[in-house]
Coordinates of C-alpha atoms in Angstrom, one line a residue:
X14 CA 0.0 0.0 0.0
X15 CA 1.4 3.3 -1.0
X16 CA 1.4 6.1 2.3
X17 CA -1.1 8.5 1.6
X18 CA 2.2 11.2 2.0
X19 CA 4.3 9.8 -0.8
X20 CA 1.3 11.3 -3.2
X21 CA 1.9 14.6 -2.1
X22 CA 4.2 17.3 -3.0
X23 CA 5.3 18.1 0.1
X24 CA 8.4 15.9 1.6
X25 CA 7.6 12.9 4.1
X26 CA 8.9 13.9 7.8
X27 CA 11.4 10.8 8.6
X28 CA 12.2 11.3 12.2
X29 CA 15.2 9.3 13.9
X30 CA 15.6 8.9 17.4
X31 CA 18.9 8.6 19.2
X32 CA 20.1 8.5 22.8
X33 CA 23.8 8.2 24.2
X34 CA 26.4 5.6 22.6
X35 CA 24.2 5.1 19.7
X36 CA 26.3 3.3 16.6
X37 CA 27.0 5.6 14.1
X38 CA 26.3 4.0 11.1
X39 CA 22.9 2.4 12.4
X40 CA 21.9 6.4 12.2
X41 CA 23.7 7.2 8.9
X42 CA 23.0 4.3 6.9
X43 CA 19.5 4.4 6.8
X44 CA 19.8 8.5 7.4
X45 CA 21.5 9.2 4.1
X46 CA 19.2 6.6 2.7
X47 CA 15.9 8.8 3.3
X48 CA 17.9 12.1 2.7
X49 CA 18.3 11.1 -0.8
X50 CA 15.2 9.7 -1.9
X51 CA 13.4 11.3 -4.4
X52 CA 10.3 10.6 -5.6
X53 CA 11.0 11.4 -9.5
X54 CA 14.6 12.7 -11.2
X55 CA 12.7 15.9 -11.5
X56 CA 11.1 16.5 -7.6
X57 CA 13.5 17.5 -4.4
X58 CA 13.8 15.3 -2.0
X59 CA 10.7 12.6 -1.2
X60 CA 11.5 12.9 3.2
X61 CA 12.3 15.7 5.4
X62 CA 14.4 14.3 8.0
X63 CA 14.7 15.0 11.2
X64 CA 17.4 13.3 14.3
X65 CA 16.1 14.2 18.0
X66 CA 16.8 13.2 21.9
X67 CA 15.3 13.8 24.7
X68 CA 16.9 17.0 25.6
X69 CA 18.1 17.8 22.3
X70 CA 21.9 19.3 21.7
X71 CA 24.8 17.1 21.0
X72 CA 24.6 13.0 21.5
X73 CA 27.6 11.1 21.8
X74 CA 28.1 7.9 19.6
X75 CA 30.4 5.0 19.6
X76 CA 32.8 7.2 17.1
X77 CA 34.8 10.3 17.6
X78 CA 32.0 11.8 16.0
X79 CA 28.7 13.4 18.2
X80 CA 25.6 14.5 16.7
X81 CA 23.6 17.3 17.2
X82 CA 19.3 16.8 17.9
X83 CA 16.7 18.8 18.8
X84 CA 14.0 18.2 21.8
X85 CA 12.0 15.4 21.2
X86 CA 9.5 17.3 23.3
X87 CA 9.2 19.9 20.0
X88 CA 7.2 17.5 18.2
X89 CA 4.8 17.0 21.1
X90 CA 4.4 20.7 21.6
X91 CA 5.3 22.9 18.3
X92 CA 5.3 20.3 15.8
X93 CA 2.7 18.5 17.2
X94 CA 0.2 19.1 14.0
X95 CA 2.9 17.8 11.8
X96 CA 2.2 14.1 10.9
X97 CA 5.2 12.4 11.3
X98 CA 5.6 9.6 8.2
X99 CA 7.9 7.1 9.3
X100 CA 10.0 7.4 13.1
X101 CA 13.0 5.4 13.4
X102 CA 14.4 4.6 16.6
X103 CA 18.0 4.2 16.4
X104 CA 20.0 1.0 18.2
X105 CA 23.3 1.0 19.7
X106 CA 25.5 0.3 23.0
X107 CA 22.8 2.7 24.9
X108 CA 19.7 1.1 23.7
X109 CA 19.3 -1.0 27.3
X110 CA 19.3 2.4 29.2
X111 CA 17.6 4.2 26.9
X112 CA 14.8 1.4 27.1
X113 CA 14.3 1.9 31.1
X114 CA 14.1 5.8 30.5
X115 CA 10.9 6.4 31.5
X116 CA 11.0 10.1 29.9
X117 CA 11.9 8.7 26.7
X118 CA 10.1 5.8 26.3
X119 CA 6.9 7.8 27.1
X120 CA 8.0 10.2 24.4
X121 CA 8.6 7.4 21.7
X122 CA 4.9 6.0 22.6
X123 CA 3.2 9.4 22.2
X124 CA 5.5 10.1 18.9
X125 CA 4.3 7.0 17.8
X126 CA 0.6 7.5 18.0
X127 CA 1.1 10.4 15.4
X128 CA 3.5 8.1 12.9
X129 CA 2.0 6.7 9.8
X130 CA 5.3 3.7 10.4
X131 CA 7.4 2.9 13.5
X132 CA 10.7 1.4 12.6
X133 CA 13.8 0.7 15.1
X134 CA 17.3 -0.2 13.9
X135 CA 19.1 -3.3 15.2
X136 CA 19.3 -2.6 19.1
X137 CA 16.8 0.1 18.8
X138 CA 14.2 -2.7 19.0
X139 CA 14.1 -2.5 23.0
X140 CA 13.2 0.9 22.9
X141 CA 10.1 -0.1 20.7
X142 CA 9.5 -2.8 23.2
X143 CA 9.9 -0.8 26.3
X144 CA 7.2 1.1 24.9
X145 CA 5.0 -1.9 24.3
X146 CA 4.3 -1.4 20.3
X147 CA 5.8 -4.8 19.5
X148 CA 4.1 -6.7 21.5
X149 CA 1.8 -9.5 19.8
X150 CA 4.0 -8.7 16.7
X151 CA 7.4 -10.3 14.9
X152 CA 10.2 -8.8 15.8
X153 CA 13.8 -9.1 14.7
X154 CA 17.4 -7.1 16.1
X155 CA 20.7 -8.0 15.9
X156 CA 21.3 -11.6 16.3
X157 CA 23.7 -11.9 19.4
X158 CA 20.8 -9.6 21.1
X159 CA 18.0 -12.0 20.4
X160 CA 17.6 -14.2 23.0
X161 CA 17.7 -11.5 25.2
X162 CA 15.1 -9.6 24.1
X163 CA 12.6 -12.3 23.7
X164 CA 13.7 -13.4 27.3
X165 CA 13.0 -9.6 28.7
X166 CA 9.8 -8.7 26.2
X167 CA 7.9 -12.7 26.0
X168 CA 5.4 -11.1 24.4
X169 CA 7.6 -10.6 21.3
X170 CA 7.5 -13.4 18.8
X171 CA 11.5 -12.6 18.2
X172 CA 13.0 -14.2 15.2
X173 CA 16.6 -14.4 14.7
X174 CA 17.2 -15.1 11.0
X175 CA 15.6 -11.9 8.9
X176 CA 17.3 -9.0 7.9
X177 CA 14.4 -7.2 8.9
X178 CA 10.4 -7.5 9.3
X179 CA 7.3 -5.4 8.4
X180 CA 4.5 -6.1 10.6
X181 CA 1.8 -3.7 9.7
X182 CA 3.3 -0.8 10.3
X183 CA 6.0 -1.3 12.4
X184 CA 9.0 -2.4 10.8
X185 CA 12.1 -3.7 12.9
X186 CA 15.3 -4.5 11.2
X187 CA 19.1 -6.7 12.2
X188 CA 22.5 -5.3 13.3
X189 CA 23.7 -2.3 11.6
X190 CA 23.9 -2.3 7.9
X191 CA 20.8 -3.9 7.8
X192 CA 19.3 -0.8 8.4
X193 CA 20.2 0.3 5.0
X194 CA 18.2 -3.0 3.3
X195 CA 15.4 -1.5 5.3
X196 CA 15.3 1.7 4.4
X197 CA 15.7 0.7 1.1
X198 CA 12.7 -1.2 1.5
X199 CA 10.5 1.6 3.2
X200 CA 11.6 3.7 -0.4
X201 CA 10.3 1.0 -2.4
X202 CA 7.1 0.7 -0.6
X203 CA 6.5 4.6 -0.9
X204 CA 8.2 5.1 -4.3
X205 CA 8.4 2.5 -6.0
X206 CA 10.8 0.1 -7.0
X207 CA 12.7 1.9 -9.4
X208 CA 13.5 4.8 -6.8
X209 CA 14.9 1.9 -4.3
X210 CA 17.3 0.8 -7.1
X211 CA 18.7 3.9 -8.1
X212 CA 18.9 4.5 -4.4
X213 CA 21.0 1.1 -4.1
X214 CA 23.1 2.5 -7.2
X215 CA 23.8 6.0 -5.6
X216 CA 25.0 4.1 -2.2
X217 CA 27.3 1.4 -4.8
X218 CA 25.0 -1.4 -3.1
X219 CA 25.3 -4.2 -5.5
X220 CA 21.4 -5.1 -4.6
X221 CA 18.0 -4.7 -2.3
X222 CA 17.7 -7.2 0.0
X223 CA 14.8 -8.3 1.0
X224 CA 13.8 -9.0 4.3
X225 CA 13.5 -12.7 4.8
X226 CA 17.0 -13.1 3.7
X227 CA 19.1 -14.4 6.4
X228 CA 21.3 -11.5 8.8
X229 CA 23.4 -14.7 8.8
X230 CA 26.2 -15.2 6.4
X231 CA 27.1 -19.0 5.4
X232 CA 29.6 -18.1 3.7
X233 CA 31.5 -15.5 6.1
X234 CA 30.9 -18.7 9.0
X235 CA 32.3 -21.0 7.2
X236 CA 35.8 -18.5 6.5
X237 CA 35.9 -17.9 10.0
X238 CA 35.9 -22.0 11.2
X239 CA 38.0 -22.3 8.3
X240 CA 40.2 -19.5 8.5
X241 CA 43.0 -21.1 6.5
X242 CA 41.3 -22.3 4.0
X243 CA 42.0 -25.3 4.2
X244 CA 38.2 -26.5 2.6
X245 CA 37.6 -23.6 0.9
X246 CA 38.4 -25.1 -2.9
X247 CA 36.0 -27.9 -1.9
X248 CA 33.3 -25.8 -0.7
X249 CA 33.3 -23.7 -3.9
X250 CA 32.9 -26.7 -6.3
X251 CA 29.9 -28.0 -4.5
X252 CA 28.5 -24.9 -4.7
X253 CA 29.2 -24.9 -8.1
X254 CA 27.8 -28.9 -9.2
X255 CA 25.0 -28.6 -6.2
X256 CA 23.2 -31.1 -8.9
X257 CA 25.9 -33.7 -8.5
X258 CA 25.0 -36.6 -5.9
X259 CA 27.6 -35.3 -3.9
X260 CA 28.5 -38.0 -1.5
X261 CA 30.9 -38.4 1.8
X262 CA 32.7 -40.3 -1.0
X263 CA 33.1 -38.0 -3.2
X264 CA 34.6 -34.9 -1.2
X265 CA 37.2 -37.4 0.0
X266 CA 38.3 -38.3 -3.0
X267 CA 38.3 -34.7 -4.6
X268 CA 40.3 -33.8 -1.2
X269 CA 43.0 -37.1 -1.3
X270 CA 41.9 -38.3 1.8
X271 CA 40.2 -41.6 3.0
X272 CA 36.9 -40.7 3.4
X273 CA 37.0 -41.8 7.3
X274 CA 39.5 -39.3 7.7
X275 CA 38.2 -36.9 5.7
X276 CA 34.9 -37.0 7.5
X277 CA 37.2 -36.7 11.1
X278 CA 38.9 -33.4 10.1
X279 CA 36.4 -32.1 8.1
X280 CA 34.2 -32.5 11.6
X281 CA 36.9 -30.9 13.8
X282 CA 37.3 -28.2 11.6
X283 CA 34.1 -26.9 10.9
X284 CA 31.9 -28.1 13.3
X285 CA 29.3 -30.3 11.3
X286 CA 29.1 -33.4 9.7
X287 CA 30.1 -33.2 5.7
X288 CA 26.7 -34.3 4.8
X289 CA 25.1 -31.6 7.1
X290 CA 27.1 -29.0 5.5
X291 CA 26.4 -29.6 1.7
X292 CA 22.9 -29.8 2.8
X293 CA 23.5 -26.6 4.5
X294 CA 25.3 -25.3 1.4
X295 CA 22.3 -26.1 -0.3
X296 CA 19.1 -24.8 1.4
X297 CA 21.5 -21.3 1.5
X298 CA 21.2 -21.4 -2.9
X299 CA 17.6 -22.7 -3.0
X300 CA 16.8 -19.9 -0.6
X301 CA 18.4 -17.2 -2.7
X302 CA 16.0 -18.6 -5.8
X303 CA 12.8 -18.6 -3.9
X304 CA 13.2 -14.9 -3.2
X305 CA 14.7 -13.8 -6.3
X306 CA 12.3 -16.1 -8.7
X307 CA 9.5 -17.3 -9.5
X308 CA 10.5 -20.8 -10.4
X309 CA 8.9 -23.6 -9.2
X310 CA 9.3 -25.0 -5.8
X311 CA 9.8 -28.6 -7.5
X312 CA 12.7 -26.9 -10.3
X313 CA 14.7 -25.1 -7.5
X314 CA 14.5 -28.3 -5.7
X315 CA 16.0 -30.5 -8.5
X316 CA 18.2 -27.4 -9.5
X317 CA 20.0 -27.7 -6.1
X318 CA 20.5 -31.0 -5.9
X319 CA 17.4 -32.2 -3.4
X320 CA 15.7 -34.3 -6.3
X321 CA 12.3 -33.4 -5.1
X322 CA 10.6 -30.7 -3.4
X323 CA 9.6 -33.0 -0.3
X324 CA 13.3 -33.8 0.5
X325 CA 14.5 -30.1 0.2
X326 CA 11.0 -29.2 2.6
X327 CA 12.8 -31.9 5.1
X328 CA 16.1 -30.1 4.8
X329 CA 14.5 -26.4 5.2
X330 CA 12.6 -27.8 8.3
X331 CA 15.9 -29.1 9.6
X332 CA 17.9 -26.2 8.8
X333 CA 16.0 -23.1 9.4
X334 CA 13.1 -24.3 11.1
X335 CA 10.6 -23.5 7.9
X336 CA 9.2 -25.0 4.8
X337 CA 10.2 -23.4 1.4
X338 CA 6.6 -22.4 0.6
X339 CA 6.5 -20.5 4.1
X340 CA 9.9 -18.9 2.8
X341 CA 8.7 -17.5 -0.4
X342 CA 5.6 -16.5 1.3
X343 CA 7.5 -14.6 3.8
X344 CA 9.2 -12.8 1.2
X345 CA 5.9 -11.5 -0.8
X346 CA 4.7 -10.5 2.8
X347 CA 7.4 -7.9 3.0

């Protein structure tokens, strides 16, 4: 649905809350995102943006760097006629203090009343909780913070994998960079989709990503297990012949080992069985299908090496807990 704002002429108000020891670029990222939105090569800018604290003047960050806010209490006295289009609520080192403020929690729930969306970035998501506009709703934040927000907030149905998650209109999003994907998102929902990918060009972002992608990086957890490289070769050619029947067997042989041996080290190094990982290897490429295409749940299944669509449903249950039709679904939900 396209905000009744983006039709106007006038620019969207994108406010961003911060507190002390935010992260820097969980404020910039998604900051220089809405600063440079337009809604047409020909219009100004599509958002007016705005960054305020509770007592306004200059915030510290976790950089050399401060920033300087105005009063949140200006947009609940002065301001307060102006709708606010989307508030942000920025995450960082401070976010667990700032979410037992009781001045500024208070202020965030009465902002929100008056925002068309409520977004928070990674850690910013306790602030939204403290103020009690995620509960009943899924919720995502940086993954080592998790747990501990579902522990602290049960009514939170917390999910650790997405980059980030619309629910209605409150939109929640992983660590740090991620906050760009969603901001990225929020200017395709309002503009369109071409203004999110010359958006993604003007930050040299090689693509949107879209929100059911995992915050998790195969890849990048593999290096660091392996972090000499030692499987590395192998791991690119079964990415590369995911079709093959790619058997303990067969990644002996195309390392020189025995594969009893091969199937000991390969365990010590990385942590899982060799069969687990090419499983792994290969739920990570059928998910990147389902939410880039359109193909066929049975094609992507024989296209990465399952056979059929009920063995790769097994695998996706095993591995992340969903089914691949609940995966694309996810995606078109967002």
């Amino acid at each position: 649905m396209t905000s009744i704002y983006a039709k106007s002429p006038d620019p969207m108000n994108a406010v961003f809350i911060v507190y002390p020891d935010i992260v820097l670029l969980d404020l910039v990222g998604p900051l220089q995102v809405f600063t440079h939105a337009r809604k047409n090569s020909q219009s100004g800018p599509a958002y007016q943006t705005y960054i305020v604290s509770v007592d306004g003047g200059r915030i510290v960050t976790n950089t050399v760097l401060p920033i300087d806010t105005d009063p949140m209490a200006n947009w609940l006295g002065k301001h307060d006629k102006i709708p606010i289009h989307t508030l942000i609520i920025i995450g960082g080192d401070g976010a667990i203090p700032a979410s037992v403020d009781p001045i500024l929690v208070r202020q965030v729930r009465q902002m929100a009343r008056r925002a068309y969306r409520i977004c928070s970035v990674c850690s910013g998501a306790f602030v939204l909780a403290a103020a009690g506009l995620l509960n009943g709703r899924r919720a995502v934040t940086h993954w080592e913070d998790c747990d501990y927000l579902a522990s602290q907030f049960p009514d939170i149905n917390v999910e650790i994998d997405p980059i980030y998650i619309k629910d209605g209109a409150v939109w929640t999003s992983a660590g740090i960079t991620a906050g760009i994907d969603m901001a990225l998102a929020i200017i395709e929902e309002d503009l369109g989709a071409l203004a999110a990918i010359e958006m993604a060009r003007s930050l040299v972002k090689p693509l949107v990503r879209l929100g059911g992608q995992s915050q998790f990086s195969p890849e990048l957890d593999r290096k660091e297990r392996d972090i000499e490289g030692r499987f590395k070769p192998l791991h690119d050619w079964i990415t590369k012949n995911l079709q093959q029947n790619i058997s303990v067997e067969t990644m002996a042989t195309w390392c020189g080992m025995s594969a009893r041996n091969f199937s000991r080290q390969y365990a010590a190094t990385m942590g899982t069985s060799p069969a687990k990982a090419v499983e792994a290897i290969r739920v990570n490429a059928a998910r990147d299908v389902l939410g880039a295409t359109d193909k066929s749940i049975k094609a992507i299944a024989v296209a990465c090496g399952f056979q059929d669509d009920e063995r790769m449903r097994r695998a996706f249950l095993r591995q992340i807990k969903t089914t691949p039709s609940q995966y694309r679904a996810q995606f078109k939900s967002q």
